[in-house]
mmCIF file of C-alpha atoms and ligand atoms in Angstrom:
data_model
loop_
_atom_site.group_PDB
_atom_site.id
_atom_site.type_symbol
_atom_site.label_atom_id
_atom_site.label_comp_id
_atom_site.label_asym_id
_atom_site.label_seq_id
_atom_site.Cartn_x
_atom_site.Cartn_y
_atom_site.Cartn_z
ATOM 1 C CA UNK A 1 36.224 41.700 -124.859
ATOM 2 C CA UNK A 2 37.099 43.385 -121.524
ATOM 3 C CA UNK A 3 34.415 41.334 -119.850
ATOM 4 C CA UNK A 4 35.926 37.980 -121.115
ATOM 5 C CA UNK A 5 39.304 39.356 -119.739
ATOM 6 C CA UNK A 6 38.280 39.992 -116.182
ATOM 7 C CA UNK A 7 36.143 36.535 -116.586
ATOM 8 C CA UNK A 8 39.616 35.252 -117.428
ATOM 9 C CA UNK A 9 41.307 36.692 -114.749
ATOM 10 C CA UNK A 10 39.198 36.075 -111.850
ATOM 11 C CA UNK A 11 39.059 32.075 -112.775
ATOM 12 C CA UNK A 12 42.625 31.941 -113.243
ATOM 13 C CA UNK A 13 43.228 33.611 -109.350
ATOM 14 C CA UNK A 14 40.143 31.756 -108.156
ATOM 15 C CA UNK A 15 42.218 28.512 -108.890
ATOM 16 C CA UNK A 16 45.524 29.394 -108.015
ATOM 17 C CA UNK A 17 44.897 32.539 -104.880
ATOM 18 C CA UNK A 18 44.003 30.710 -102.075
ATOM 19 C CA UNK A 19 42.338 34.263 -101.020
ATOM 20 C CA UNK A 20 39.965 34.391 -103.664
ATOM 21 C CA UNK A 21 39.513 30.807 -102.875
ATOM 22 C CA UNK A 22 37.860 31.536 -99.486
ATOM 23 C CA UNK A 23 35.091 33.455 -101.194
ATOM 24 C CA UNK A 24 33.195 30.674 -102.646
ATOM 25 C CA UNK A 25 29.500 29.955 -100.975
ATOM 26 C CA UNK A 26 30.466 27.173 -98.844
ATOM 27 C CA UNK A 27 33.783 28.281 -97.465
ATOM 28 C CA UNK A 28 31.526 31.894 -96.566
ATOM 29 C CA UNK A 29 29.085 29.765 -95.424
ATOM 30 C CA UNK A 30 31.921 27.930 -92.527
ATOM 31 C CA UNK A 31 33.734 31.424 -92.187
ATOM 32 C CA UNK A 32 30.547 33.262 -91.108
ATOM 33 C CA UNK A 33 28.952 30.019 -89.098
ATOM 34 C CA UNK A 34 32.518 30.191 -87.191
ATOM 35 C CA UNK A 35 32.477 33.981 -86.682
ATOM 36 C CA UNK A 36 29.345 33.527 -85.487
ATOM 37 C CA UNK A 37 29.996 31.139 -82.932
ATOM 38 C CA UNK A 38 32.944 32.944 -81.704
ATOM 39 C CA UNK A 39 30.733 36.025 -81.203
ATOM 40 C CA UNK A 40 27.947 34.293 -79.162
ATOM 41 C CA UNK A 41 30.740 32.946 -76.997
ATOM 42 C CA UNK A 42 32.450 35.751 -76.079
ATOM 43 C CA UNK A 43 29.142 37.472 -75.702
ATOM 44 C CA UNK A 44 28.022 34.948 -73.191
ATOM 45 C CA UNK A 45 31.516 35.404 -71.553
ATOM 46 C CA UNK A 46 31.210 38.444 -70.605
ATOM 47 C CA UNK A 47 27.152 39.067 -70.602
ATOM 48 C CA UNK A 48 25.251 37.527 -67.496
ATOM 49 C CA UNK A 49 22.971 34.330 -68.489
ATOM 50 C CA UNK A 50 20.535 32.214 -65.985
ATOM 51 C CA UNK A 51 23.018 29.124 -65.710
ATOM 52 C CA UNK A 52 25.456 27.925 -63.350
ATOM 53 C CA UNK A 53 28.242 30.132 -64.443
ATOM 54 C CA UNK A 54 26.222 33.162 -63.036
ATOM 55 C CA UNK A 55 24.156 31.499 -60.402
ATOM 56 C CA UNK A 56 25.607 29.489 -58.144
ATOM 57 C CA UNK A 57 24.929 29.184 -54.157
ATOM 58 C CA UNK A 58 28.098 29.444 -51.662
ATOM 59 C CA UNK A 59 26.990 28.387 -48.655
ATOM 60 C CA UNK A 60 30.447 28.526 -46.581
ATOM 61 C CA UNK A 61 30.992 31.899 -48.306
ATOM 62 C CA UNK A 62 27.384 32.939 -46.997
ATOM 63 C CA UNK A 63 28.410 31.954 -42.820
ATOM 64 C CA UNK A 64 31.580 33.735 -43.337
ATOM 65 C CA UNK A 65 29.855 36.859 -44.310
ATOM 66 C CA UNK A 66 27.129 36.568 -41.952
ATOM 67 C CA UNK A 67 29.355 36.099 -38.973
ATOM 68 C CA UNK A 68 32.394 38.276 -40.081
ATOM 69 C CA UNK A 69 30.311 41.432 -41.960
ATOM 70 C CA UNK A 70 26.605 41.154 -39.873
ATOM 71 C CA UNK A 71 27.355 42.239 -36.243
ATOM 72 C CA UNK A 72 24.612 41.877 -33.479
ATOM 73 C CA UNK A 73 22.075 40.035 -35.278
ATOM 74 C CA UNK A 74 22.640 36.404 -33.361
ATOM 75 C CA UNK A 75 19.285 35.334 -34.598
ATOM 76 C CA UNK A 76 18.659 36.363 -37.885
ATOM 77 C CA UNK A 77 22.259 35.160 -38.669
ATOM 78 C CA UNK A 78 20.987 31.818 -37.851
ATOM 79 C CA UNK A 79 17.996 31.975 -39.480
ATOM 80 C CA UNK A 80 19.092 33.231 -42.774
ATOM 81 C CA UNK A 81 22.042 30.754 -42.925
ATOM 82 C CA UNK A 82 19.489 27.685 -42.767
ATOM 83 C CA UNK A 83 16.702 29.155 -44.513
ATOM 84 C CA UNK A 84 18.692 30.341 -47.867
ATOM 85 C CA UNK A 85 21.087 26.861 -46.903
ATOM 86 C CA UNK A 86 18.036 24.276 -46.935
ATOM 87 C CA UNK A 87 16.238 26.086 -49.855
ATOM 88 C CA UNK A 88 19.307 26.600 -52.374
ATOM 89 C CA UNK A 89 20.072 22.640 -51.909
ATOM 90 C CA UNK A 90 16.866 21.699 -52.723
ATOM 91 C CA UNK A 91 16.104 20.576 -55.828
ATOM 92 C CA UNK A 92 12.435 20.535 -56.059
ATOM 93 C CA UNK A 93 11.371 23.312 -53.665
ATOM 94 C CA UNK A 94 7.333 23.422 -52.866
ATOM 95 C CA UNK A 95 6.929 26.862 -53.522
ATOM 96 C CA UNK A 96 9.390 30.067 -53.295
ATOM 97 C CA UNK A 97 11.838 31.004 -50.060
ATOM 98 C CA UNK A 98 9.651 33.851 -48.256
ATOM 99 C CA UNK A 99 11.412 35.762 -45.841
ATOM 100 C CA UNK A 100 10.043 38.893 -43.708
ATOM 101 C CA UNK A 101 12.993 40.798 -42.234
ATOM 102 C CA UNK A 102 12.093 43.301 -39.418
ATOM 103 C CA UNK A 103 13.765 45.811 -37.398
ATOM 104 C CA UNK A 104 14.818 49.468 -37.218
ATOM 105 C CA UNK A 105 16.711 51.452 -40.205
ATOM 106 C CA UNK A 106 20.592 50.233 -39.556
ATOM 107 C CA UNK A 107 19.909 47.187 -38.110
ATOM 108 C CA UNK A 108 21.161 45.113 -41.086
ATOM 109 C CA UNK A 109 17.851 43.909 -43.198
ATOM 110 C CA UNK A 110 19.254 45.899 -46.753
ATOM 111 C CA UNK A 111 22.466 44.334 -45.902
ATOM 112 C CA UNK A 112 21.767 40.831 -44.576
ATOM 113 C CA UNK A 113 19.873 40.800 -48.691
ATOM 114 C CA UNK A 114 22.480 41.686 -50.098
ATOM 115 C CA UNK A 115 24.287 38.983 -48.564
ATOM 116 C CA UNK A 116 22.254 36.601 -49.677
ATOM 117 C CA UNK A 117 22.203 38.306 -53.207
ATOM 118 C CA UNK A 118 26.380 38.395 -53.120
ATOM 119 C CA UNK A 119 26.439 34.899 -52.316
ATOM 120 C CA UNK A 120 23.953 33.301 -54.957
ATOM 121 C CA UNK A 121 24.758 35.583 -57.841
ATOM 122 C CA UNK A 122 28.213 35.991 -59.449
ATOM 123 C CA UNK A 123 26.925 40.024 -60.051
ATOM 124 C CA UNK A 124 25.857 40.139 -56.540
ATOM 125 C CA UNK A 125 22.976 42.999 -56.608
ATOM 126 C CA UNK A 126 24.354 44.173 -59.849
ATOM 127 C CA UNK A 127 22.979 40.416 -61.456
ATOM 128 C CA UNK A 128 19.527 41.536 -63.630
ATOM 129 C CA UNK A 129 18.037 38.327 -61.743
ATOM 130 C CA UNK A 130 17.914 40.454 -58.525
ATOM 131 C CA UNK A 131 15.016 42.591 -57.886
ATOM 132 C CA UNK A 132 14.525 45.606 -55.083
ATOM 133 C CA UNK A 133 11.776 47.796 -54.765
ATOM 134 C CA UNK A 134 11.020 50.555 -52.585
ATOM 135 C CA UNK A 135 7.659 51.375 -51.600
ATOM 136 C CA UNK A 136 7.744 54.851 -51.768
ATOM 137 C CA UNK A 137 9.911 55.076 -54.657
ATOM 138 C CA UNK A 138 8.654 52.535 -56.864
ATOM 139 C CA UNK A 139 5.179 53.274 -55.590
ATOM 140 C CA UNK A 140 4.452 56.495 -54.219
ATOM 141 C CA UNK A 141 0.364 57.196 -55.277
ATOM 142 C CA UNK A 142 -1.751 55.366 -53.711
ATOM 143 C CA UNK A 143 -4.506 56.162 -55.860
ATOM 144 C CA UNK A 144 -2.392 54.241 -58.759
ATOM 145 C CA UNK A 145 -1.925 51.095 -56.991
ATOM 146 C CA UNK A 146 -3.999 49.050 -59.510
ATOM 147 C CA UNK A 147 -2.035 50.296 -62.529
ATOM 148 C CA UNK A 148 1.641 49.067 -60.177
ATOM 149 C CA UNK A 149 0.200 46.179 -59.003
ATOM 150 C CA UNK A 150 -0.706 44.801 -62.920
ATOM 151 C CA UNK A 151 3.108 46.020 -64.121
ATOM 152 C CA UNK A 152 4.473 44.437 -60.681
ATOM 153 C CA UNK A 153 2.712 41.402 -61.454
ATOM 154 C CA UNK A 154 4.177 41.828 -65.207
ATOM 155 C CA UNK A 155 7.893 42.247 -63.859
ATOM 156 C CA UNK A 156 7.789 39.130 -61.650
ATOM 157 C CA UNK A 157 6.167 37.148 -64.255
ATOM 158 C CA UNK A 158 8.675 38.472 -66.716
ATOM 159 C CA UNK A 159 11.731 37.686 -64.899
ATOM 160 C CA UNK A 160 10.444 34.454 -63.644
ATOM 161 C CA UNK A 161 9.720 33.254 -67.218
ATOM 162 C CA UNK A 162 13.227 34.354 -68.197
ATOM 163 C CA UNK A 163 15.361 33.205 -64.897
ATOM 164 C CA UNK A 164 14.132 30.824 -61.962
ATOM 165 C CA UNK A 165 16.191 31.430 -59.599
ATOM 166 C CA UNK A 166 15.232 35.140 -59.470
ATOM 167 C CA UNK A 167 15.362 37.011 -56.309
ATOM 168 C CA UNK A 168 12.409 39.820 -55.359
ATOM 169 C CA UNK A 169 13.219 42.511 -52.429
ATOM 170 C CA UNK A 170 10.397 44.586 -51.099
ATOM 171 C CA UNK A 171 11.851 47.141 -48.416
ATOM 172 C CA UNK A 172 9.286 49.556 -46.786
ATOM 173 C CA UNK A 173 6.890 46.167 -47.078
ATOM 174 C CA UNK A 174 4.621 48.005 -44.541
ATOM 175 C CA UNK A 175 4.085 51.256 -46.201
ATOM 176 C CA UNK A 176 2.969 48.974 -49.326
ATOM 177 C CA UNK A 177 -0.540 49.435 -50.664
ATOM 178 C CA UNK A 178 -2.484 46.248 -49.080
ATOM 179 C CA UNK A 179 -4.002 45.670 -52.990
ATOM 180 C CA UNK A 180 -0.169 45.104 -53.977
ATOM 181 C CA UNK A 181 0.765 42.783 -51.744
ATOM 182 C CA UNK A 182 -2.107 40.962 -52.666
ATOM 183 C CA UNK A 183 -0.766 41.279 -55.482
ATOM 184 C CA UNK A 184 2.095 39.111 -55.186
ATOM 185 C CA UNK A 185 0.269 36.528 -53.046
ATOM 186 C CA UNK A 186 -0.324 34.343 -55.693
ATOM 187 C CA UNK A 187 3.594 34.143 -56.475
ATOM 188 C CA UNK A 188 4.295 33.122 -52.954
ATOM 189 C CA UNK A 189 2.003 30.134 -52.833
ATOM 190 C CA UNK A 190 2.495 26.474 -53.131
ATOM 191 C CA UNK A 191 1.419 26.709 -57.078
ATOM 192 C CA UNK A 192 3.029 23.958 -59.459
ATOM 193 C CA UNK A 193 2.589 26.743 -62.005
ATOM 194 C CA UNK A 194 0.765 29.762 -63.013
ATOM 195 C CA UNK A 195 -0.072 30.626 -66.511
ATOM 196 C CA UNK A 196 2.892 28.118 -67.593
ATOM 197 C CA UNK A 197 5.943 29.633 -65.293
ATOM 198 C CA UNK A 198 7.118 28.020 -62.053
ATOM 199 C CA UNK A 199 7.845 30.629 -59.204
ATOM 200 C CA UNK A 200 9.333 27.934 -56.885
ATOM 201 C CA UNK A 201 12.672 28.401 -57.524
ATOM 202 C CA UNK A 202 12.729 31.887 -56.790
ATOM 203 C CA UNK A 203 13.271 34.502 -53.770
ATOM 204 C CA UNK A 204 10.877 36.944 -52.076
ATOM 205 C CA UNK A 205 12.319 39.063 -49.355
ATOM 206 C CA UNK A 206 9.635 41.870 -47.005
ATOM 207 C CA UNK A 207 11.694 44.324 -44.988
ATOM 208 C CA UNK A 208 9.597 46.616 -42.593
ATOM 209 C CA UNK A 209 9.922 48.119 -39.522
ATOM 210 C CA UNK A 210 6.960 46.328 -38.329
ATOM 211 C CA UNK A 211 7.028 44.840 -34.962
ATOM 212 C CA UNK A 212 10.423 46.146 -34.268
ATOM 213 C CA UNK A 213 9.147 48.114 -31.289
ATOM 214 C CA UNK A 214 8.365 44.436 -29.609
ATOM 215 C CA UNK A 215 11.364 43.256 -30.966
ATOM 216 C CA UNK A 216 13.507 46.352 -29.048
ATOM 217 C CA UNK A 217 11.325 45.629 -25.639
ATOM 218 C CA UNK A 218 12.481 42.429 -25.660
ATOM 219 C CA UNK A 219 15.803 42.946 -26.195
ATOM 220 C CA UNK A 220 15.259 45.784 -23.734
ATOM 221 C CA UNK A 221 14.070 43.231 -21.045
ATOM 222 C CA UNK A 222 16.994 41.398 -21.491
ATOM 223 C CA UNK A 223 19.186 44.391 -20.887
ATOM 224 C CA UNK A 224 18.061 45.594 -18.159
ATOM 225 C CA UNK A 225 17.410 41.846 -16.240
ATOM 226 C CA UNK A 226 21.445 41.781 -16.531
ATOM 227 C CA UNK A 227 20.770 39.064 -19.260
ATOM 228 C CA UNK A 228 23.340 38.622 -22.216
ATOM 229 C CA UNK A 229 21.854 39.741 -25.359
ATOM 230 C CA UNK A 230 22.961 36.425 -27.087
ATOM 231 C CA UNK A 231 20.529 34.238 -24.625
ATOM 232 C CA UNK A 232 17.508 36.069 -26.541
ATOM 233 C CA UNK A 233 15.656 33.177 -28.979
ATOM 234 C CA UNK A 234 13.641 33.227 -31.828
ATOM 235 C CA UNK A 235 10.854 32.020 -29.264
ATOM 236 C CA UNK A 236 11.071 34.789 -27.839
ATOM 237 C CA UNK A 237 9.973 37.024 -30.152
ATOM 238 C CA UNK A 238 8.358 34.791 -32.970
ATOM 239 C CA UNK A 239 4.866 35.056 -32.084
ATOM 240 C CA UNK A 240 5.220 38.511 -30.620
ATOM 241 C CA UNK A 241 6.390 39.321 -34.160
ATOM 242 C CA UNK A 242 3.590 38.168 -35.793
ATOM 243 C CA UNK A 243 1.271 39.036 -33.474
ATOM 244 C CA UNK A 244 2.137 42.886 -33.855
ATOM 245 C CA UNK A 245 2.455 42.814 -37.282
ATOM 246 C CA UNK A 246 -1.249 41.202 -37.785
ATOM 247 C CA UNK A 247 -2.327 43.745 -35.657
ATOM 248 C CA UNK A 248 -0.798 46.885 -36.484
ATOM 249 C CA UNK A 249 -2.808 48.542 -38.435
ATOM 250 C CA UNK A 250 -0.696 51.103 -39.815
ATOM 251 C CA UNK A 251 1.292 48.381 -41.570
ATOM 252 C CA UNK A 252 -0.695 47.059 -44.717
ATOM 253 C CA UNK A 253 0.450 43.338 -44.144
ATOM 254 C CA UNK A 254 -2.410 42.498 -41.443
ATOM 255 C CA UNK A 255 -5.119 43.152 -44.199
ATOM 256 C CA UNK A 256 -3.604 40.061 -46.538
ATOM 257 C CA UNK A 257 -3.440 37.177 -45.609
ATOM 258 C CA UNK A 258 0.111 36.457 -45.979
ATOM 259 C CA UNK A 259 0.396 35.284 -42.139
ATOM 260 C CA UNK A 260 -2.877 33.839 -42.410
ATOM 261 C CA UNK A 261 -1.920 31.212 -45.329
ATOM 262 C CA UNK A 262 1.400 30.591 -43.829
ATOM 263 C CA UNK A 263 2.795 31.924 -46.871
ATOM 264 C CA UNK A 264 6.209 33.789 -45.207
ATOM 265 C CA UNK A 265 8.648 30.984 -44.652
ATOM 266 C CA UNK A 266 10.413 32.760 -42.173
ATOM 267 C CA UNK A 267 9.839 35.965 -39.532
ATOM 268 C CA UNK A 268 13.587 37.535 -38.969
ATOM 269 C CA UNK A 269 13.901 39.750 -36.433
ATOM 270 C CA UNK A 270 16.921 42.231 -36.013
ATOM 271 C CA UNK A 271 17.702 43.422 -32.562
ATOM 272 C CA UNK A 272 18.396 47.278 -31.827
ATOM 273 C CA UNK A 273 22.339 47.674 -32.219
ATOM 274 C CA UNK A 274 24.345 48.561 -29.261
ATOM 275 C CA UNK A 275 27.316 51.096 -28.989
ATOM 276 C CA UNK A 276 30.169 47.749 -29.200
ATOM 277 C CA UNK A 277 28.232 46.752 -32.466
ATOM 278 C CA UNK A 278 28.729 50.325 -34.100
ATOM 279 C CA UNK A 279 31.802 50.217 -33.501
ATOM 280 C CA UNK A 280 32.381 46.582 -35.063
ATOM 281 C CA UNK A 281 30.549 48.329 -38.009
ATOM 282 C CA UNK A 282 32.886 51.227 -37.782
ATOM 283 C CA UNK A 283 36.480 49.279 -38.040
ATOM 284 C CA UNK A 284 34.292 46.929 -40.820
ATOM 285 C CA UNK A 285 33.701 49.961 -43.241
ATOM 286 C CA UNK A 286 37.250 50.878 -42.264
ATOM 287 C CA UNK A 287 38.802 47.718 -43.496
ATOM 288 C CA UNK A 288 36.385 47.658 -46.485
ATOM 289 C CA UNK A 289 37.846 50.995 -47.229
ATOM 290 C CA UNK A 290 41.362 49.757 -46.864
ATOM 291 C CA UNK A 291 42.263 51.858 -44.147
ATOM 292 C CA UNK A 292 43.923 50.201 -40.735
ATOM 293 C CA UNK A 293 40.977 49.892 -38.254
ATOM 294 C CA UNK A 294 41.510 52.775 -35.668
ATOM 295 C CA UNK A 295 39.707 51.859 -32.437
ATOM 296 C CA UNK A 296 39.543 55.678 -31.070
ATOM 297 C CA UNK A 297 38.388 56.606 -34.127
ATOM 298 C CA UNK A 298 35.498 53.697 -33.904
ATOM 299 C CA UNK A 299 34.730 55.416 -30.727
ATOM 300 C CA UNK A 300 34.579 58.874 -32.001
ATOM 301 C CA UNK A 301 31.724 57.974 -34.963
ATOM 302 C CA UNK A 302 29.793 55.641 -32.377
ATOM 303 C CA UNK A 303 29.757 58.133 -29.476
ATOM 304 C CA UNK A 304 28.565 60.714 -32.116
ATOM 305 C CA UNK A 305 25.249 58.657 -32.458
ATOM 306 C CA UNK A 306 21.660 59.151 -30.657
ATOM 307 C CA UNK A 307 21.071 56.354 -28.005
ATOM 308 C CA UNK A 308 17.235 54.840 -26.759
ATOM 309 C CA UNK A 309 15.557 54.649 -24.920
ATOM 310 C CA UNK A 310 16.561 58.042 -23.251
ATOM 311 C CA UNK A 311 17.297 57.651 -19.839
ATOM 312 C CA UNK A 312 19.688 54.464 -20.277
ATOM 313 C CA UNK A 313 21.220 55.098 -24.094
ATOM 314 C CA UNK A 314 21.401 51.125 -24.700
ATOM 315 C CA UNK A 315 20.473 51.056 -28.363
ATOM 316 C CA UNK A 316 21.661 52.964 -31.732
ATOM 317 C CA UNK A 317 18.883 55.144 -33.048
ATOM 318 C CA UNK A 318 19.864 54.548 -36.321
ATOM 319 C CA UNK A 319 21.897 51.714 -36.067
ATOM 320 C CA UNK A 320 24.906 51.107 -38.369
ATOM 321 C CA UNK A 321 23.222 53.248 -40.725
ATOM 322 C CA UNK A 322 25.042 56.847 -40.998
ATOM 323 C CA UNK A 323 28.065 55.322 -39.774
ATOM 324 C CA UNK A 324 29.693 55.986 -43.181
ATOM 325 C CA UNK A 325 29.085 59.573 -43.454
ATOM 326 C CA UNK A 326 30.182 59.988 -39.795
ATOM 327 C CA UNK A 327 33.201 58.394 -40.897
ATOM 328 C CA UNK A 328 33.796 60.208 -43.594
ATOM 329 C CA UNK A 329 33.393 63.042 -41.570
ATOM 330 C CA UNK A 330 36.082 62.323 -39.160
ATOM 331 C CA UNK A 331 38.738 61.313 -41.808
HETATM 332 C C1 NAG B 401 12.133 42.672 -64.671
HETATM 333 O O1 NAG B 401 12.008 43.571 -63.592
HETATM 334 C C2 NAG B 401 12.406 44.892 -63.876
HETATM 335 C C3 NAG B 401 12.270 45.683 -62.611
HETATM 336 O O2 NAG B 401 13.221 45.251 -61.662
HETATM 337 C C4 NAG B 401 11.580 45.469 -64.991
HETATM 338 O O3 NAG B 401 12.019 46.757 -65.297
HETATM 339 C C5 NAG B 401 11.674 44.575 -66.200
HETATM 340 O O4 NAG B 401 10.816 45.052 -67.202
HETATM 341 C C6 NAG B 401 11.303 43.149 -65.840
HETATM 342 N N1 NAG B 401 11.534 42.276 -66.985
HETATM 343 C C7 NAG B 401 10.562 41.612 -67.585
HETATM 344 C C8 NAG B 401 10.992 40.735 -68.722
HETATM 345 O O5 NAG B 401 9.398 41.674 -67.249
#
């Protein structure tokens, strides 16, 4: 009897409550399906995917940064601009963009990556499709190089697979275990595939101090022959740059043969930073900090720095590097 009642009840509202309507099958069925949809959209909104709407290459962006943020570094500038340009415009690359990046701490090869990073990815170096690893952080033993270099191997594979246009930075690329590097070789080469994923599309990036004491002789030379630091060219320190770095046999590169199968695209050198350039670097973090640029304060942080070689106090011992504390010690 009270069963029959609600059974009433319920078909009478069924057919006249729009409400109670909305709960048959189908109409959950297109209520959920919409929800859904909705959900997956907004979640795409706001979370980063490998497409166009998070990757995308700005070229004109890139120049403006590297000549209005980069200070000093006429030749990398260059480099980097037609290097990333040429590679990010083709569609069919050969095999990955190799760069090596070389100078002294503060010279710029952290920053001239993240640059590049800023300028491809929406995220910049927050984007999970860009990649940096430290030698001696990521790692520090030695003795466990085989166990990093399968779980390296497994993170560039892994990202690959999931995003092409991945980017890979190795700082400290000459305190690296010569195994690891070796490592990576075979994601550097002119492979169509490997095990199924394509690695052309993506980025690999060596920073190392190697060869940057040729690379400060030079610019040295220059110096002291009265020459302007701007008439130095990639000739002139291209094959010294490799030369050193295949020889130098504190650096783990010469061992692989990296050089030897023309697998790095591109050999960057940074030049030593003079005082005018830590200054530019000086009224830049200024600026960035949205302070008005103080030129005597510029001074005051750059005159607080070390200077090489002793007797003439040309270049910036640690470049652009500390000038932030400095600064923030002066404010
Ligand atoms: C991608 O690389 C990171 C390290 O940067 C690693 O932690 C992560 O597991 C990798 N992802 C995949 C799917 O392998």
């Amino acid at each position: 009897m009270k069963v029959a009642r609600i059974c009433l009840l319920l078909h009478v509202l069924s057919t006249t409550c729009p409400l109670v309507n909305a709960f048959d099958p189908v109409t959950t069925t297109v209520v959920v399906g919409i929800g859904a949809t909705l959900g997956r959209k907004i979640y795409n909104y706001f979370h980063e995917s490998c497409d166009s709407k998070w990757i995308a290459f700005n070229a004109t962006a890139l120049e403006a940064d590297l000549n209005r943020k980069l200070f000093g570094q006429h030749i990398a500038s260059r480099i980097i601009l037609k290097a990333v340009n040429g590679f990010m415009n083709n569609d069919n690359p050969k095999k990955p963009l190799v760069l090596s990046l070389h100078g002294w701490t503060g010279t710029g090869k952290n920053f001239i990556s993240k640059l590049i990073a800023n300028n491809i990815y929406k995220e910049g170096t927050k984007s999970s499709f860009f990649h940096l690893f430290a030698s001696t952080y990521h790692f520090p033993h030695s003795s466990q190089y085989l166990h990093y270099k399968s779980q390296l191997q497994q993170w560039i594979k892994g990202n690959v697979s999931n995003c092409e246009r991945s980017m890979f930075v190795f700082d400290e690329m000459d305190k690296m275990h010569p195994g690891l590097i070796d490592g990576i070789k075979p994601y550097l080469d002119y492979y169509d595939k490997l095990d199924g994923v394509s690695y052309r599309k993506a980025i690999f990036i060596f920073l190392s101090n190697a060869g940057s004491d040729k690379i400060d002789q030079t610019a040295l030379d220059f110096w002291k022959a009265g020459q302007n630091r701007e008439e130095i060219e990639l000739k002139d320190l291209e094959s010294l740059l490799s030369l050193s770095v295949f020889n130098n046999h504190q650096s783990g590169f010469y061992r692989t043969s990296l050089i030897d199968k023309n697998l790095v695209d591109f050999f960057v050198p940074l030049l030593p930073l003079e005082y005018q350039h830590v200054v530019q670097c000086t009224m830049a973090e200024m600026r960035a900090r949205g302070m008005q640029p103080d030129q005597s304060l510029a001074d005051k942080v750059a005159k607080d720095l070390l200077y090489f070689p002793k007797s003439e106090r040309v270049f910036a011992v640690t470049g652009c590097k500390t000038i932030e504390s400095k600064l923030d010690y002066y404010l």
